[in-house]
Short mmCIF file of C-alpha atoms in Angstrom, two decimals:
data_model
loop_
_atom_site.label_atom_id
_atom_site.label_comp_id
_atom_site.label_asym_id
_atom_site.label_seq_id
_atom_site.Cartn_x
_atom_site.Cartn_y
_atom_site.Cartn_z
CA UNK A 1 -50.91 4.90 -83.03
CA UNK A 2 -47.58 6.42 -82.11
CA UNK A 3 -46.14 4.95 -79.04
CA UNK A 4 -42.94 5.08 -76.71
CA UNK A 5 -41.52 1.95 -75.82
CA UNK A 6 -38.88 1.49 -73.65
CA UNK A 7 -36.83 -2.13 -73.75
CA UNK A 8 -34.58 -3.02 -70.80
CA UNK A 9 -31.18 -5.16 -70.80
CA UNK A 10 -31.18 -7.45 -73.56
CA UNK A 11 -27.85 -9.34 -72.77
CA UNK A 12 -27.24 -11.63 -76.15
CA UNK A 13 -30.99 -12.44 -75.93
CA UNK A 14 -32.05 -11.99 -79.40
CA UNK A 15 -34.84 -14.81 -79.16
CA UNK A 16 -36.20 -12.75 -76.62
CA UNK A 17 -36.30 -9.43 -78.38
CA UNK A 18 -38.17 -10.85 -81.04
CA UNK A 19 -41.06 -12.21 -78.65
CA UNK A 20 -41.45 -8.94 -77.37
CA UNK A 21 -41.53 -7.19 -80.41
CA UNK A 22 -43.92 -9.50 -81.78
CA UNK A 23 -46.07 -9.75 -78.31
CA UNK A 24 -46.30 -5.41 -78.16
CA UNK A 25 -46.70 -5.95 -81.55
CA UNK A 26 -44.19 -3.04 -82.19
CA UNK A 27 -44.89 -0.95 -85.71
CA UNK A 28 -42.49 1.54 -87.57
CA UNK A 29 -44.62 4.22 -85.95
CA UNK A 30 -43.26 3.86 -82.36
CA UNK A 31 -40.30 4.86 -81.17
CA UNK A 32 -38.09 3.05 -78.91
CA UNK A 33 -35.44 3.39 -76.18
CA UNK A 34 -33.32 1.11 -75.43
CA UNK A 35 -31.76 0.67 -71.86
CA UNK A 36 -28.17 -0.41 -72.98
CA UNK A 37 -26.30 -3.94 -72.28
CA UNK A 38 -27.03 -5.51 -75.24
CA UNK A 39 -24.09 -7.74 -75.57
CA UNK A 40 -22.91 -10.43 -72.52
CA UNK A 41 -24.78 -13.36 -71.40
CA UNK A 42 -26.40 -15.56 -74.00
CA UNK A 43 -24.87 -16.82 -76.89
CA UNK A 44 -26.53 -14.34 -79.94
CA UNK A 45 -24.81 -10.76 -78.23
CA UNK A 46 -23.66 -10.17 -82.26
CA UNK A 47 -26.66 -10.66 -83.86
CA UNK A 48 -28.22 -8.74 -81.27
CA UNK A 49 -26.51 -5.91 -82.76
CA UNK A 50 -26.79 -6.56 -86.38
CA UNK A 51 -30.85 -6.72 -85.39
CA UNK A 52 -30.61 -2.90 -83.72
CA UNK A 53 -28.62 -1.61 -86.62
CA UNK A 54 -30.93 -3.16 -89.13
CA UNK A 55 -33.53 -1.61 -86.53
CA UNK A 56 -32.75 1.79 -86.52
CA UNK A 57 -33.30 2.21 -90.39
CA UNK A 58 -36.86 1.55 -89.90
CA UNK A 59 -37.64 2.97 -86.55
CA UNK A 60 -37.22 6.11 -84.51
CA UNK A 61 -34.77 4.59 -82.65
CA UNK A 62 -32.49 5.57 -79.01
CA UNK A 63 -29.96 3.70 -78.03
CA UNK A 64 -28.32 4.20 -74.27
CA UNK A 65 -24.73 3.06 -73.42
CA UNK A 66 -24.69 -0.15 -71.21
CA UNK A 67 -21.82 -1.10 -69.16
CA UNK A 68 -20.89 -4.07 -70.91
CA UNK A 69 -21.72 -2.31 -74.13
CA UNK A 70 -18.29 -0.24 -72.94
CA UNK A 71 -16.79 -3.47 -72.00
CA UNK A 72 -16.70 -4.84 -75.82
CA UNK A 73 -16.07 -1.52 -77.00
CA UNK A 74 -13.25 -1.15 -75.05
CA UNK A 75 -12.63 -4.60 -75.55
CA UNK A 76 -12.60 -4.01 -79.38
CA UNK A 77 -10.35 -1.29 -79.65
CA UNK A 78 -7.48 -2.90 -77.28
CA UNK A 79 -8.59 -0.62 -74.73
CA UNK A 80 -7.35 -3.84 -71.78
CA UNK A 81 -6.58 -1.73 -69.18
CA UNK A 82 -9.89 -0.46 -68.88
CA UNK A 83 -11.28 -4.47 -68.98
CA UNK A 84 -10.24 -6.89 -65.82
CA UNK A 85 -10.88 -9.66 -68.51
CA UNK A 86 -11.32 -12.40 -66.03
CA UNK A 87 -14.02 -10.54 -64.66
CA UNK A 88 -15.87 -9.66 -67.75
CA UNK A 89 -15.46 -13.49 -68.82
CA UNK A 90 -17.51 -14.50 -65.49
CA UNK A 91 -19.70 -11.97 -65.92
CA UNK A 92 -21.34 -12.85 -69.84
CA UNK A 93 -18.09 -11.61 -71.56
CA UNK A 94 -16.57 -14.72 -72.83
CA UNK A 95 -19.42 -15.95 -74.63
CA UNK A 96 -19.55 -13.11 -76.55
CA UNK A 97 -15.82 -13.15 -77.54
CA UNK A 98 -17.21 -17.11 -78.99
CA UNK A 99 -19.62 -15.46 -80.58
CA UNK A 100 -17.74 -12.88 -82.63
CA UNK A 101 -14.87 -15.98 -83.61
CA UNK A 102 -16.71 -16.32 -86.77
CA UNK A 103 -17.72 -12.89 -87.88
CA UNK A 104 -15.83 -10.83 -90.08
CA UNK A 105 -13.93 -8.03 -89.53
CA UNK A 106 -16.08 -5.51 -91.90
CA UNK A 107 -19.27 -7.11 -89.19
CA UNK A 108 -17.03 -5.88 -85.97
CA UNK A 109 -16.29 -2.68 -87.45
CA UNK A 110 -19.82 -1.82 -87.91
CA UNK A 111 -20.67 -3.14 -84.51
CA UNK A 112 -17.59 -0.87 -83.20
CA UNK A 113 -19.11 2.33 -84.70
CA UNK A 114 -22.38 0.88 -83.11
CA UNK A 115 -20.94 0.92 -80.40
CA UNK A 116 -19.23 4.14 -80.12
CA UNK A 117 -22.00 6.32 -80.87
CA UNK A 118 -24.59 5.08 -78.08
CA UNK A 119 -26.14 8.02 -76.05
CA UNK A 120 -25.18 8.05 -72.02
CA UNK A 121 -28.87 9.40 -71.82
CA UNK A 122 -31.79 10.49 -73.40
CA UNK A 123 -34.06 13.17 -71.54
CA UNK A 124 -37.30 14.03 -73.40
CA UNK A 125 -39.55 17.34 -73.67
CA UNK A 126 -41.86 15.69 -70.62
CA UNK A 127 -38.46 15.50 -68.69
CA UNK A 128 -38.51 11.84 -68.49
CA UNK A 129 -35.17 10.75 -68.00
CA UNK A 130 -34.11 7.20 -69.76
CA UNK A 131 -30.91 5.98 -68.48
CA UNK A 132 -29.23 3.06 -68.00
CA UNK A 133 -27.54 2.96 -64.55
CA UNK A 134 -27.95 6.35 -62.70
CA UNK A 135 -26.18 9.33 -61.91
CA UNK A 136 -24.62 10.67 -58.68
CA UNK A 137 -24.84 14.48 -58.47
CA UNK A 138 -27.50 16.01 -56.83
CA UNK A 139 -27.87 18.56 -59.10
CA UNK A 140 -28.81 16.15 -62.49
CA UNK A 141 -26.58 14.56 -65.48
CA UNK A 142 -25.64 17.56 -66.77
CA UNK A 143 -23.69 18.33 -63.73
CA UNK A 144 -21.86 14.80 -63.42
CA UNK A 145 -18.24 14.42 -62.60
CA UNK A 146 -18.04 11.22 -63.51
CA UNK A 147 -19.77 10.22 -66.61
CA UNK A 148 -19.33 6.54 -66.19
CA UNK A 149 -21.90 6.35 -63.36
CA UNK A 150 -24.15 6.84 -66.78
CA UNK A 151 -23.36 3.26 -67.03
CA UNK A 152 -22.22 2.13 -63.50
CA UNK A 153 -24.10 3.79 -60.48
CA UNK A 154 -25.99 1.51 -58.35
CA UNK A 155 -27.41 4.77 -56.08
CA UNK A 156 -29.78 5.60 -57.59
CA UNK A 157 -31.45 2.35 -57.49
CA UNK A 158 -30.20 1.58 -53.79
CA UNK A 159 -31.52 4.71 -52.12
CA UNK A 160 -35.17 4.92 -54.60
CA UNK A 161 -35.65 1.52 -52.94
CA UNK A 162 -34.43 2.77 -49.34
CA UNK A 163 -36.89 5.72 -49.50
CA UNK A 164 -39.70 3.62 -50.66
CA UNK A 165 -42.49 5.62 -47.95
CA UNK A 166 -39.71 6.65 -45.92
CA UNK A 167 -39.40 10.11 -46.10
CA UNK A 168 -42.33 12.44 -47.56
CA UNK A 169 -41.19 14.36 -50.96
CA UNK A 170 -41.93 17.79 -49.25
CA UNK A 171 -39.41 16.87 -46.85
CA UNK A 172 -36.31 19.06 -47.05
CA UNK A 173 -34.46 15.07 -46.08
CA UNK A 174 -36.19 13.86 -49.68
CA UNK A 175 -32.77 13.47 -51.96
CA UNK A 176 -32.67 15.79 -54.76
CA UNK A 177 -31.51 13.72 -57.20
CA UNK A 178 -35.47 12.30 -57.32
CA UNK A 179 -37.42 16.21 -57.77
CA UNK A 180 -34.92 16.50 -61.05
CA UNK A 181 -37.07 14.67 -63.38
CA UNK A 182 -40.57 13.62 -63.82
CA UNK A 183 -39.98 10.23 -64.02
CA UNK A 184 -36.45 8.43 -64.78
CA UNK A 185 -36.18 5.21 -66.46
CA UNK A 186 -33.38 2.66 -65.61
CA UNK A 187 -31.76 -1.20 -66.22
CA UNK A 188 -28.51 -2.77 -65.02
CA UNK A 189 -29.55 -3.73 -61.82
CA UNK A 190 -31.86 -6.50 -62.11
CA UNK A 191 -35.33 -6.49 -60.14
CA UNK A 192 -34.95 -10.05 -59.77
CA UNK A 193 -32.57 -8.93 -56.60
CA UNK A 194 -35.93 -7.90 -54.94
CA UNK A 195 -37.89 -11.03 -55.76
CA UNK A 196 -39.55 -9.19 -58.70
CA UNK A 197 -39.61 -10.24 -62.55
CA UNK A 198 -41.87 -7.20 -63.70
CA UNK A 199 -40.80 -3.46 -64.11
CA UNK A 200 -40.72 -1.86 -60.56
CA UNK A 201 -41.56 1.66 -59.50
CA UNK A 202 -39.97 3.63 -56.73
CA UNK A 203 -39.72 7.04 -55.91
CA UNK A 204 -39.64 8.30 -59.57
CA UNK A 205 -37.66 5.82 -60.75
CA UNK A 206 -39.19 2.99 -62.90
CA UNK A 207 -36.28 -0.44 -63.22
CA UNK A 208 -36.84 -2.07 -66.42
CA UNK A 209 -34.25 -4.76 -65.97
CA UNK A 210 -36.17 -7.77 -65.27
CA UNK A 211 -33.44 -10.28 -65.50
CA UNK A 212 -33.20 -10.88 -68.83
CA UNK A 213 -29.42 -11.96 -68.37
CA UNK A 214 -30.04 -14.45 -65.61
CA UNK A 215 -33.43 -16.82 -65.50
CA UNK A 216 -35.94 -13.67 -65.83
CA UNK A 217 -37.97 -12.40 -68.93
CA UNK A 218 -37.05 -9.39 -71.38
CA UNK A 219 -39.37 -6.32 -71.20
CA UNK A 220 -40.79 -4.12 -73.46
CA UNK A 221 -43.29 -1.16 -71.99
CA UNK A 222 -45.13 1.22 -72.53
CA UNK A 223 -43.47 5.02 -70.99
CA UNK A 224 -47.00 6.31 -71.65
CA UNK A 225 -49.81 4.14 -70.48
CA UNK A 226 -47.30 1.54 -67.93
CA UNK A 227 -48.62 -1.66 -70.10
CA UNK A 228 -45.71 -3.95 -71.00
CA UNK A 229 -45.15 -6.98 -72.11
CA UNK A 230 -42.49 -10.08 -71.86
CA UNK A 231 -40.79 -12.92 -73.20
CA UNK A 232 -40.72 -16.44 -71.77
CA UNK A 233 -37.68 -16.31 -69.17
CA UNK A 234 -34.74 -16.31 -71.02
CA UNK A 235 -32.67 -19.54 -69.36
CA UNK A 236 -35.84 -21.52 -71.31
CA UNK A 237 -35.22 -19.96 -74.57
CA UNK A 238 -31.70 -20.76 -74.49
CA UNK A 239 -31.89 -23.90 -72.37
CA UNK A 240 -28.89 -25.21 -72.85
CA UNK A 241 -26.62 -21.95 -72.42
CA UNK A 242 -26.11 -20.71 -68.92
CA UNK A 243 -26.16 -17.26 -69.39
CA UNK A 244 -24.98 -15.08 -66.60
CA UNK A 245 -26.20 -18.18 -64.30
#
């Protein structure tokens, strides 16, 4: 049976991507999006991305831009005045510089082109909207200024979870950035913030990052029928890494 799947922030967690996949028991039939930040946390962000190139020969596969996906990229290409290093090192960055020490430089260059072709959306034909941070302008993506708020924008988030009952959606107050698409799909902020380890809905806008990079579980689901499914929280699969802890 053909299936969508949708898999939030991964963050170097590759013993977590393989619970999922076995636990949604994932075939080459379905096809699956993937939220972006798949490198910076836990110590396997390389391998990570060997397993999603490998990945995408067998499977329909979509793969969003992350912020810290553009953080090694840049990072990779001696883009350093787009990186405040000592920031990206507290924030999951320096374990995955130790993790590329020993791998080649043929490996990085794949990851590189890996890295530079990752889509800053997908929008499907039932105008579902997968994402990984946001966007800002009120009248959709196409429309965005700024195209790093692809990969940056905590808005979104911060006002679906403000209007939570707040204002009706016939309201002429309800933000347009919410009657744009059906439903929009997001990571990078982690629900965790909210007390929450499972995917949260509100307004249209369903968070998928369940804290993967920090002491919460990776999540695989289900755009169709809302089922998912998760992987033991991922501090006790790497127990003794800290992670983004």
């Amino acid at each position: 049976m053909h299936r969508t799947l949708v898999i939030g922030d991964i963050h170097g967690g590759l013993k977590a991507v393989h619970q999922v996949f076995e636990r949604a028991k994932v075939t080459k039939d379905d096809t699956l999006i993937f939220l972006g930040d798949y490198v910076d946390g836990w110590s396997e962000s390389p391998q990570v991305l060997d397993f999603l190139i490998k990945l995408d020969k067998t499977n329909d596969c979509i793969f969003i831009k992350g912020n810290h996906d553009e953080l090694l990229y840049d990072w990779f290409t001696g883009e350093k005045a787009e990186i405040d290093e000592e920031m990206w090192f507290v924030h999951g960055g320096e374990a995955t510089v130790k993790a590329y020490a020993n791998f080649s430089e043929a490996q990085k260059k794949e990851h590189i082109e890996f890295l530079k072709n990752l889509k800053d959306y997908h929008l499907d034909n039932q105008n579902r909207l997968f994402i990984h941070a946001g966007f800002t302008n009120m009248n959709g993506i196409q429309f965005e200024y700024f195209p790093k708020m692809f990969y940056w924008d905590r808005s979104l988030w911060e006002t679906a979870l403000s209007l939570d009952g707040a204002i009706p959606e016939d309201s002429i107050y309800y933000p347009k950035r919410f009657k744009m698409y059906h439903e929009i799909y997001i990571g990078h902020t982690p629900v965790t913030r909210i007390g929450q380890t499972v995917p949260v809905k509100k307004a249209c806008v369903w968070n998928i990052d369940t804290g993967a990079a920090f002491k919460g579980p990776l999540t695989i689901m289900d755009v169709n029928t809302k089922e998912f499914w998760q992987s033991e929280p991922l501090n006790e699969l790497y127990s003794n890494e800290k992670g983004r802890n």
